Short mmCIF file of C-alpha atoms in Angstrom, two decimals:
data_model
loop_
_atom_site.label_atom_id
_atom_site.label_comp_id
_atom_site.label_asym_id
_atom_site.label_seq_id
_atom_site.Cartn_x
_atom_site.Cartn_y
_atom_site.Cartn_z
CA MET V 1 23.98 108.53 69.79
CA LYS V 2 24.04 107.46 66.27
CA LEU V 3 24.25 110.50 64.03
CA ASN V 4 24.32 110.60 60.18
CA THR V 5 27.90 111.49 60.00
CA ASP V 6 31.36 110.53 60.28
CA MET V 7 32.66 113.96 61.64
CA GLN V 8 33.28 114.29 65.25
CA VAL V 9 30.49 115.97 67.07
CA THR V 10 30.93 117.45 70.41
CA ARG V 11 28.42 118.71 72.88
CA ILE V 12 29.08 122.34 74.31
CA SER V 13 26.25 122.47 76.12
CA GLY V 14 22.62 120.74 76.54
CA GLU V 15 21.61 122.00 73.03
CA VAL V 16 24.62 123.01 71.24
CA TRP V 17 26.86 121.15 69.21
CA GLU V 18 30.09 121.49 67.59
CA ILE V 19 32.41 120.10 64.71
CA ALA V 20 35.79 121.51 64.87
CA PRO V 21 37.55 122.84 62.10
CA SER V 22 39.91 119.74 62.06
CA GLU V 23 36.86 117.85 60.72
CA LYS V 24 37.11 119.09 57.48
CA ALA V 25 40.20 120.49 55.51
CA GLY V 26 39.33 124.39 54.65
CA MET V 27 37.16 124.97 57.92
CA LEU V 28 37.59 128.59 58.84
CA VAL V 29 35.25 128.50 62.05
CA PRO V 30 33.51 125.39 64.09
CA ALA V 31 29.97 124.83 62.85
CA ARG V 32 27.44 124.68 65.40
CA ILE V 33 24.29 122.91 65.63
CA TYR V 34 21.14 123.71 67.97
CA ALA V 35 19.03 120.72 68.58
CA VAL V 36 18.05 118.47 71.47
CA PRO V 37 19.73 114.84 71.15
CA GLU V 38 16.40 113.38 69.49
CA ILE V 39 16.20 116.34 66.85
CA LEU V 40 19.95 115.91 66.07
CA GLU V 41 19.87 112.35 65.79
CA SER V 42 17.13 112.82 62.90
CA MET V 43 19.07 115.52 60.97
CA ASP V 44 20.18 114.24 57.31
CA ALA V 45 23.76 113.63 56.22
CA GLY V 46 23.36 116.92 54.00
CA VAL V 47 23.02 119.08 57.03
CA PHE V 48 26.64 118.26 58.58
CA GLU V 49 28.21 118.19 55.20
CA GLN V 50 26.59 121.87 54.14
CA VAL V 51 27.18 123.49 57.49
CA THR V 52 30.62 122.43 57.41
CA ASN V 53 31.16 123.69 53.61
CA VAL V 54 29.65 126.99 54.79
CA ALA V 55 32.29 127.09 57.62
CA CYS V 56 34.80 127.27 54.58
CA LEU V 57 33.50 130.42 53.14
CA PRO V 58 35.88 133.41 52.90
CA GLY V 59 35.62 136.18 55.73
CA ILE V 60 32.76 133.92 57.81
CA ARG V 61 33.03 134.77 61.73
CA ARG V 62 32.71 133.20 64.64
CA TYR V 63 30.67 129.70 63.80
CA ALA V 64 28.83 128.51 60.80
CA LEU V 65 25.19 127.67 62.35
CA CYS V 66 22.28 125.73 62.13
CA MET V 67 19.13 125.68 63.87
CA PRO V 68 17.27 122.54 64.92
CA ASP V 69 14.58 122.81 62.01
CA GLY V 70 17.72 122.59 59.80
CA HIS V 71 17.64 120.19 56.75
CA TRP V 72 19.19 119.73 53.28
CA GLY V 73 19.14 122.80 51.07
CA TYR V 74 20.50 124.22 48.30
CA GLY V 75 24.06 125.46 49.16
CA PHE V 76 23.42 126.12 53.00
CA PRO V 77 21.17 123.84 54.83
CA ILE V 78 17.81 125.34 55.46
CA GLY V 79 18.02 126.37 58.80
CA GLY V 80 21.54 127.81 58.27
CA VAL V 81 22.88 131.15 59.67
CA ALA V 82 26.41 132.24 59.12
CA ALA V 83 27.95 136.10 59.32
CA PHE V 84 30.63 137.27 57.00
CA ASP V 85 32.71 140.59 57.60
CA VAL V 86 31.86 143.32 55.15
CA ARG V 87 35.31 143.73 54.20
CA SER V 88 36.79 140.47 53.64
CA GLY V 89 33.65 138.39 53.57
CA VAL V 90 31.48 137.24 50.86
CA ILE V 91 27.56 137.33 49.91
CA SER V 92 25.95 133.89 48.50
CA PRO V 93 22.46 133.52 46.88
CA GLY V 94 22.67 130.25 48.41
CA GLY V 95 22.55 131.33 51.95
CA VAL V 96 19.64 133.27 51.27
CA GLY V 97 17.62 131.10 49.29
CA TYR V 98 15.63 131.33 46.11
CA ASP V 99 12.60 132.46 47.75
CA VAL V 100 13.69 135.58 48.89
CA ASN V 101 12.19 137.12 51.90
CA CYS V 102 10.11 134.09 52.39
CA GLY V 103 8.64 134.98 56.02
CA MET V 104 5.72 134.90 58.23
CA ARG V 105 3.25 137.38 59.41
CA LEU V 106 0.95 136.80 62.35
CA ILE V 107 -2.66 138.97 62.31
CA ARG V 108 -4.63 138.95 65.77
CA THR V 109 -8.26 139.46 66.25
CA ASP V 110 -10.79 139.68 68.90
CA LEU V 111 -12.99 137.25 67.63
CA THR V 112 -12.90 133.80 69.59
CA LEU V 113 -13.50 130.17 68.51
CA GLU V 114 -17.22 130.11 69.50
CA GLU V 115 -17.57 133.23 66.91
CA VAL V 116 -15.82 131.74 64.17
CA ARG V 117 -16.62 128.12 64.08
CA PRO V 118 -20.16 128.48 62.78
CA GLN V 119 -18.70 130.80 60.11
CA LEU V 120 -15.55 129.01 59.18
CA GLY V 121 -16.94 127.50 56.17
CA ARG V 122 -17.98 130.43 54.68
CA LEU V 123 -14.55 132.34 56.04
CA MET V 124 -12.48 129.89 54.52
CA THR V 125 -14.35 130.06 50.93
CA GLU V 126 -13.92 133.90 51.08
CA LEU V 127 -10.33 133.90 52.02
CA PHE V 128 -9.70 131.31 49.38
CA ARG V 129 -11.26 133.64 46.86
CA ARG V 130 -9.64 137.09 47.60
CA VAL V 131 -5.72 135.37 48.04
CA PRO V 132 -5.22 133.70 44.81
CA ALA V 133 -2.89 130.74 45.63
CA GLY V 134 -0.86 128.07 43.55
CA VAL V 135 1.51 128.14 41.09
CA GLY V 136 1.59 131.01 38.57
CA ALA V 137 -1.45 132.43 40.39
CA SER V 138 -1.98 136.71 39.65
CA GLY V 139 -3.21 138.90 42.28
CA PHE V 140 -5.52 141.55 41.86
CA VAL V 141 -3.05 144.63 42.18
CA LYS V 142 -2.17 145.39 38.17
CA LEU V 143 1.34 146.86 37.74
CA ASP V 144 3.15 148.44 34.93
CA ARG V 145 6.95 148.26 35.20
CA ALA V 146 7.30 151.49 36.72
CA ALA V 147 4.78 150.96 39.73
CA LEU V 148 6.61 147.51 40.24
CA GLU V 149 9.90 149.33 40.73
CA GLN V 150 8.20 151.48 43.24
CA VAL V 151 7.39 148.35 45.22
CA MET V 152 10.67 147.13 45.02
CA THR V 153 12.17 150.43 46.61
CA GLY V 154 9.14 151.15 48.81
CA GLY V 155 8.14 147.69 50.20
CA ALA V 156 5.16 147.82 52.30
CA ARG V 157 4.95 151.29 52.97
CA TRP V 158 3.91 151.41 49.23
CA CYS V 159 1.05 149.17 49.69
CA ILE V 160 -0.17 151.68 52.26
CA GLU V 161 0.25 154.32 50.09
CA GLN V 162 -2.14 152.85 47.85
CA GLY V 163 -4.79 152.04 50.55
CA PHE V 164 -3.42 148.45 51.52
CA GLY V 165 -3.61 148.69 55.18
CA TRP V 166 -2.82 150.90 57.75
CA HIS V 167 -0.03 152.81 58.69
CA ARG V 168 0.72 151.64 62.28
CA ASP V 169 0.93 148.12 60.47
CA LEU V 170 4.68 149.31 59.36
CA GLU V 171 5.98 149.50 63.18
CA CYS V 172 5.43 145.90 63.34
CA LEU V 173 7.10 144.97 60.48
CA GLU V 174 10.83 144.04 60.45
CA GLU V 175 12.72 147.13 59.13
CA GLN V 176 9.25 148.59 58.61
CA GLY V 177 8.37 146.43 55.75
CA CYS V 178 11.32 148.20 53.75
CA LEU V 179 15.35 147.13 53.25
CA MET V 180 17.49 150.35 52.26
CA GLY V 181 19.77 149.63 49.06
CA ALA V 182 17.31 148.66 46.53
CA ASP V 183 17.79 149.32 42.97
CA PRO V 184 15.72 148.14 40.45
CA SER V 185 18.44 148.81 37.67
CA LYS V 186 20.24 145.63 39.03
CA VAL V 187 16.93 143.30 38.40
CA SER V 188 16.69 141.71 35.56
CA ASP V 189 13.70 141.79 32.68
CA ARG V 190 12.85 138.49 33.22
CA ALA V 191 12.65 138.78 37.03
CA VAL V 192 10.15 141.97 36.25
CA SER V 193 7.91 139.73 33.92
CA ARG V 194 7.68 137.03 36.38
CA GLY V 195 6.92 139.09 39.65
CA ILE V 196 4.79 141.96 37.64
CA ASN V 197 1.41 140.12 38.36
CA GLN V 198 2.15 138.09 41.60
CA LEU V 199 1.45 140.97 44.26
CA GLY V 200 -1.06 139.80 46.70
CA THR V 201 -0.77 135.85 45.82
CA LEU V 202 0.18 133.19 48.15
CA GLY V 203 2.22 130.82 45.78
CA SER V 204 2.77 127.23 46.52
CA GLY V 205 4.80 124.74 48.20
CA ASN V 206 4.76 125.16 51.87
CA HIS V 207 3.23 128.74 51.53
CA TYR V 208 -0.12 128.88 53.32
CA LEU V 209 -2.52 131.19 55.14
CA GLU V 210 -3.65 129.66 58.37
CA VAL V 211 -6.67 130.40 61.00
CA GLN V 212 -5.58 129.42 64.12
CA VAL V 213 -6.85 129.60 67.68
CA ALA V 214 -4.47 130.61 70.90
CA SER V 215 -6.13 128.85 73.73
CA TYR V 216 -5.51 129.92 77.50
CA ASP V 217 -3.75 126.81 78.23
CA ARG V 218 -1.19 127.05 75.72
CA VAL V 219 -0.08 130.48 76.38
CA PHE V 220 2.68 129.97 78.45
CA ASP V 221 4.03 133.45 78.98
CA ARG V 222 1.03 135.73 79.62
CA ASP V 223 2.74 138.98 80.00
CA ARG V 224 4.45 138.90 76.99
CA ALA V 225 1.55 137.46 75.00
CA ALA V 226 -0.63 140.28 76.50
CA ALA V 227 1.79 142.85 75.38
CA TRP V 228 1.32 141.67 71.83
CA GLY V 229 -2.47 141.32 72.02
CA ILE V 230 -2.61 137.64 72.73
CA HIS V 231 -4.95 137.18 75.39
CA GLY V 232 -5.66 133.48 74.69
CA ARG V 233 -9.44 132.84 75.45
CA ASP V 234 -9.72 130.76 72.33
CA GLN V 235 -8.79 133.95 70.48
CA VAL V 236 -8.74 133.44 66.62
CA VAL V 237 -5.23 134.73 64.77
CA VAL V 238 -4.32 134.45 61.19
CA MET V 239 -0.89 133.46 59.93
CA VAL V 240 0.53 133.93 56.76
CA HIS V 241 3.48 132.24 55.15
CA CYS V 242 4.90 133.13 51.80
CA GLY V 243 7.66 135.49 49.82
CA SER V 244 8.79 136.79 46.79
CA ARG V 245 7.37 134.05 44.68
CA GLY V 246 8.71 134.01 41.22
CA PHE V 247 10.57 137.49 41.10
CA GLY V 248 12.61 136.25 44.07
CA HIS V 249 13.34 132.97 42.02
CA GLN V 250 14.62 134.49 39.18
CA VAL V 251 16.84 136.95 40.86
CA ALA V 252 18.60 134.08 42.82
CA SER V 253 18.85 132.36 39.49
CA ASP V 254 20.54 135.43 37.62
CA TYR V 255 23.15 135.95 40.33
CA LEU V 256 24.19 132.43 40.68
CA THR V 257 25.07 132.53 37.13
CA VAL V 258 26.99 135.82 37.60
CA PHE V 259 29.07 134.69 40.91
CA GLU V 260 29.96 131.37 39.06
CA LYS V 261 31.90 133.31 36.66
CA ALA V 262 32.79 135.98 39.34
CA MET V 263 34.60 133.30 41.48
CA ARG V 264 37.39 132.56 39.06
CA ARG V 265 37.78 136.28 38.69
CA TYR V 266 38.23 136.82 42.68
CA GLY V 267 40.29 133.50 42.84
CA ILE V 268 37.55 132.14 45.51
CA SER V 269 36.88 128.02 45.76
CA VAL V 270 33.91 126.60 47.32
CA LYS V 271 33.24 123.38 48.44
CA ASP V 272 30.12 122.97 46.53
CA GLN V 273 29.15 124.90 43.42
CA GLN V 274 25.89 125.80 45.03
CA LEU V 275 27.65 127.85 47.35
CA ALA V 276 28.75 130.25 44.72
CA CYS V 277 29.72 133.60 45.94
CA ALA V 278 31.27 136.80 45.44
CA PRO V 279 33.08 139.72 47.84
CA PHE V 280 30.31 141.95 49.72
CA GLN V 281 32.10 144.84 48.26
CA SER V 282 32.60 143.70 44.98
CA VAL V 283 30.59 145.17 41.89
CA GLU V 284 28.68 141.82 41.60
CA GLY V 285 28.42 141.68 45.38
CA GLN V 286 26.85 144.81 45.47
CA ASP V 287 24.52 144.08 42.46
CA TYR V 288 23.12 140.90 44.05
CA PHE V 289 22.55 142.82 47.55
CA ALA V 290 20.81 145.56 45.56
CA ALA V 291 18.46 143.17 43.82
CA MET V 292 18.09 141.02 46.74
CA ASN V 293 16.63 144.02 48.46
CA CYS V 294 14.19 144.49 45.96
CA ALA V 295 13.08 141.08 45.96
CA ALA V 296 12.78 141.51 49.49
CA ASN V 297 10.54 144.59 49.61
CA THR V 298 8.64 143.08 47.18
CA ALA V 299 7.82 140.07 49.72
CA PHE V 300 6.96 142.75 52.51
CA ALA V 301 4.53 144.28 50.04
CA ASN V 302 3.00 140.61 48.93
CA ARG V 303 2.33 140.09 52.55
CA GLN V 304 0.80 143.29 53.14
CA VAL V 305 -1.60 143.29 50.14
CA ILE V 306 -2.64 139.50 51.56
CA THR V 307 -3.19 141.37 54.66
CA HIS V 308 -5.46 143.77 53.21
CA GLN V 309 -7.55 140.73 51.41
CA ILE V 310 -7.50 138.90 54.98
CA ARG V 311 -9.02 141.64 56.62
CA ALA V 312 -11.53 142.35 53.72
CA SER V 313 -12.39 138.81 54.10
CA PHE V 314 -13.19 139.02 57.70
CA ALA V 315 -15.00 142.26 57.45
CA ALA V 316 -17.45 140.45 54.76
CA VAL V 317 -18.14 137.33 56.86
CA PHE V 318 -18.91 138.94 60.28
CA GLY V 319 -19.99 142.41 58.97
CA LYS V 320 -17.81 144.51 61.13
CA PRO V 321 -14.85 146.90 59.78
CA ALA V 322 -11.78 145.09 60.30
CA GLU V 323 -10.38 147.75 62.95
CA ALA V 324 -13.66 146.62 64.95
CA LEU V 325 -12.48 143.31 64.83
CA GLY V 326 -9.15 144.11 66.32
CA MET V 327 -7.09 142.89 63.46
CA GLU V 328 -3.83 144.21 64.15
CA VAL V 329 -0.65 142.91 63.13
CA VAL V 330 1.39 141.50 65.66
CA TYR V 331 4.51 141.09 63.64
CA ASP V 332 6.15 140.23 60.02
CA VAL V 333 9.26 138.67 59.98
CA ALA V 334 11.94 137.57 56.80
CA HIS V 335 13.17 133.98 56.91
CA ASN V 336 15.58 134.10 53.67
CA ILE V 337 17.45 137.32 53.88
CA ALA V 338 20.92 138.73 53.89
CA LYS V 339 21.52 142.06 55.93
CA VAL V 340 24.29 144.29 57.40
CA GLU V 341 24.11 144.21 61.00
CA ARG V 342 26.39 145.46 63.77
CA TYR V 343 27.93 143.07 66.40
CA PRO V 344 31.03 143.37 68.71
CA GLU V 345 33.36 142.38 65.46
CA GLY V 346 31.87 145.34 63.56
CA GLU V 347 29.58 145.21 60.53
CA LEU V 348 28.64 141.70 59.53
CA VAL V 349 26.55 140.51 56.35
CA VAL V 350 24.43 138.07 58.26
CA HIS V 351 22.86 135.20 56.21
CA ARG V 352 19.45 133.77 57.16
CA LYS V 353 18.36 130.91 55.38
CA GLY V 354 15.23 129.33 57.01
CA ALA V 355 16.15 131.02 60.13
CA THR V 356 14.37 134.04 61.56
CA ARG V 357 15.85 137.17 63.42
CA ALA V 358 15.38 137.22 67.16
CA LEU V 359 16.07 140.36 68.72
CA GLY V 360 16.26 140.25 72.37
CA PRO V 361 14.57 142.86 74.80
CA GLY V 362 15.94 146.56 74.55
CA SER V 363 17.03 146.56 70.95
CA ALA V 364 16.69 149.91 69.26
CA ASP V 365 15.57 147.85 66.07
CA LEU V 366 12.72 147.14 67.75
CA PRO V 367 9.36 149.44 68.13
CA LEU V 368 8.87 150.61 71.42
CA ARG V 369 5.90 148.50 72.29
CA TYR V 370 8.40 145.46 72.19
CA ARG V 371 11.46 146.64 73.39
CA ALA V 372 10.67 145.18 77.03
CA THR V 373 9.51 141.99 75.72
CA GLY V 374 12.25 141.17 72.88
CA GLN V 375 11.08 140.53 69.25
CA PRO V 376 8.22 138.35 68.58
CA VAL V 377 9.28 135.44 66.55
CA ILE V 378 6.94 133.53 64.35
CA CYS V 379 7.56 129.82 64.19
CA GLY V 380 5.24 128.04 61.52
CA GLY V 381 4.85 124.29 62.26
CA SER V 382 3.07 121.72 59.84
CA MET V 383 -0.52 122.56 59.00
CA GLN V 384 -1.54 119.54 61.25
CA THR V 385 0.19 120.16 64.24
CA GLY V 386 0.03 124.11 64.91
CA SER V 387 2.68 126.79 65.31
CA TYR V 388 4.19 128.86 67.79
CA LEU V 389 4.85 132.12 69.00
CA LEU V 390 8.18 132.97 70.96
CA ALA V 391 10.22 135.74 71.83
CA GLY V 392 13.74 136.93 70.97
CA THR V 393 16.55 136.89 73.75
CA GLU V 394 19.86 138.66 74.77
CA GLY V 395 20.98 134.95 74.26
CA ALA V 396 20.59 134.84 70.59
CA VAL V 397 22.14 138.35 70.31
CA ARG V 398 24.96 137.18 71.86
CA ASP V 399 25.67 133.72 70.51
CA THR V 400 23.40 133.58 67.16
CA PHE V 401 23.88 136.63 65.39
CA ALA V 402 20.14 137.65 66.89
CA SER V 403 18.96 134.27 64.75
CA THR V 404 16.49 131.33 65.86
CA MET V 405 14.47 128.58 64.23
CA HIS V 406 11.80 129.51 61.43
CA GLY V 407 9.55 126.35 61.55
CA ALA V 408 9.47 122.75 61.98
CA GLY V 409 11.63 121.56 59.16
CA ARG V 410 11.06 118.51 56.82
CA THR V 411 12.20 114.92 57.35
CA MET V 412 11.09 113.67 54.03
CA SER V 413 11.28 114.95 50.65
CA ARG V 414 7.86 116.16 48.98
CA THR V 415 7.90 113.00 46.70
CA GLN V 416 8.12 110.44 49.74
CA ALA V 417 5.20 112.25 51.03
CA LYS V 418 3.12 112.01 48.19
CA ARG V 419 3.89 108.17 48.03
CA ALA V 420 3.06 108.21 51.62
CA ILE V 421 -0.82 109.58 51.29
CA ARG V 422 -3.02 111.19 48.86
CA GLY V 423 -4.12 114.67 48.97
CA GLU V 424 -7.84 113.75 49.42
CA GLN V 425 -7.16 111.55 52.35
CA LEU V 426 -5.14 113.99 53.98
CA GLN V 427 -8.07 116.45 53.37
CA GLN V 428 -10.46 114.17 55.39
CA GLN V 429 -7.83 113.40 58.20
CA MET V 430 -7.84 117.03 58.84
CA GLN V 431 -11.51 117.59 58.55
CA HIS V 432 -11.54 114.92 61.23
CA GLN V 433 -9.15 117.03 63.38
CA GLY V 434 -11.39 120.14 63.04
CA ILE V 435 -9.03 121.63 60.45
CA MET V 436 -10.83 123.05 57.11
CA VAL V 437 -8.44 123.08 54.05
CA LYS V 438 -8.68 124.58 51.08
CA ALA V 439 -6.40 123.88 48.53
CA VAL V 440 -5.38 124.32 45.02
CA SER V 441 -4.11 120.69 44.16
CA MET V 442 -4.41 117.69 46.20
CA SER V 443 -0.90 116.75 45.28
CA GLY V 444 0.54 119.81 46.68
CA LEU V 445 -1.57 119.14 49.67
CA ALA V 446 -0.06 115.67 50.06
CA GLU V 447 3.39 117.28 50.16
CA GLU V 448 2.58 118.77 53.29
CA ALA V 449 1.37 116.34 55.30
CA GLY V 450 2.44 116.68 59.27
CA PHE V 451 4.39 113.51 59.51
CA ALA V 452 6.66 115.21 56.42
CA TYR V 453 7.77 117.16 59.41
CA LYS V 454 9.93 117.11 62.67
CA ASN V 455 8.18 117.11 65.55
CA ILE V 456 7.55 121.24 66.33
CA SER V 457 7.42 120.91 69.90
CA ASP V 458 10.90 118.99 69.97
CA VAL V 459 12.41 121.96 67.74
CA VAL V 460 10.71 124.61 69.90
CA ALA V 461 12.33 123.15 72.97
CA SER V 462 15.67 123.08 71.45
CA VAL V 463 15.91 126.84 71.03
CA ASP V 464 14.00 127.43 74.32
CA ARG V 465 16.54 125.45 76.40
CA ALA V 466 19.56 127.28 74.39
CA GLY V 467 18.12 130.32 75.61
CA ILE V 468 17.81 131.58 72.06
CA THR V 469 14.29 132.38 72.15
CA LYS V 470 11.58 131.74 74.65
CA VAL V 471 8.07 130.05 74.04
CA VAL V 472 5.21 132.46 74.71
CA ALA V 473 2.32 130.83 72.97
CA GLU V 474 1.28 127.68 70.80
CA LEU V 475 -1.38 128.27 67.98
CA ARG V 476 -3.57 125.58 66.57
CA PRO V 477 -4.72 125.34 63.12
CA ILE V 478 -8.47 125.34 62.55
CA GLY V 479 -8.54 126.50 58.76
CA ASN V 480 -5.49 126.10 56.13
CA ILE V 481 -5.40 127.24 52.58
CA LYS V 482 -2.53 125.96 50.52
CA GLY V 483 -1.15 126.51 47.08
#
């Protein structure tokens, strides 16, 4: 097997591959990659370089991990997971990402494809109108600084209190849609100015709002699916992928500058300046953690307001209240985050960048309705190939700090994708596939062509066979909104 690295990569088990610390000076732990052989062979050289760089960071525990959707990122590979001791370890914005709490939300409905297909054009137009998309888009929720600070500390709960959703929504959000420890005083004025008008907006890049169908023949675990409200009889669901937008980007930018100076003060050296970090217990580390939690909470709030607008759109088109349409949140989970979690080693700062939490059955951090099944894991594919719903496992808790993949993972840059196809061509192709697309930018649409991503089925097979997530259902797209 030919890999894009000169380092020795050893097969530990069917889908688990390891690079020993002897392969790079400074590695404190092995690096592990989860992938079937076809996926491993396709991984770019940056993945091997970056995951082994992460393995050199102070206080890292067990392994530096990369999921099968892994590809080159800023500092950490996208798809990277690493856990650091809260006393001796560090926190790194490169291990969280610029779009703090970029994440996924899935909303079920009682509607079927037969009911929705005749109204799909009207529905997509209504969704496109109510959920602003694209660079610089502003939302309908008008905030002053005091209100934005309440969003920073209250997250999705603030939205519920303002009438943007139902109280029972909170039960089905990671951490009930609010991370503790947020401190608005640690957020810059520049971050506030960038985020104050963006609540309820989709953004651009790979963010999307997608109307999907769960068909009976693509539901692989009927008991778990039923427990989550997915019956699969050509059932229509809605998936949302977005995060903290410009607010989170500015938080990351601000603290990367702070950490570059702090590393000299604390005598920390890194293999790559993009891994700029600070001791978690330091003033700088705690300040970033507090600001990052503010950004994460605005992302939970952002997806909550979008959910409110999705419900309003469906109600307007189908002439029934959202409750009568069965529009319940299945789950909402963060992708780009650092959280303090407890494992056998003690309290660890778990960084997930382009990776999803995947708690197994019995976890006290899950709502009662999901304790028997394990956590719903939402895996977004490309807009042409569909997405997956999976379940967290005890294996993930044991082996990967309760973490798994988050999506398909890119195989080519956005520039390469735009050279390969024009947005108008792609829109026509998708129309022939039965997928209606609304896009702010044809150039942005071309960037997200299906061929720019890995084979989602192979990526999902990697985590399923490794036992860190179990496949529950495949969801195919019929309508997509892109920034």
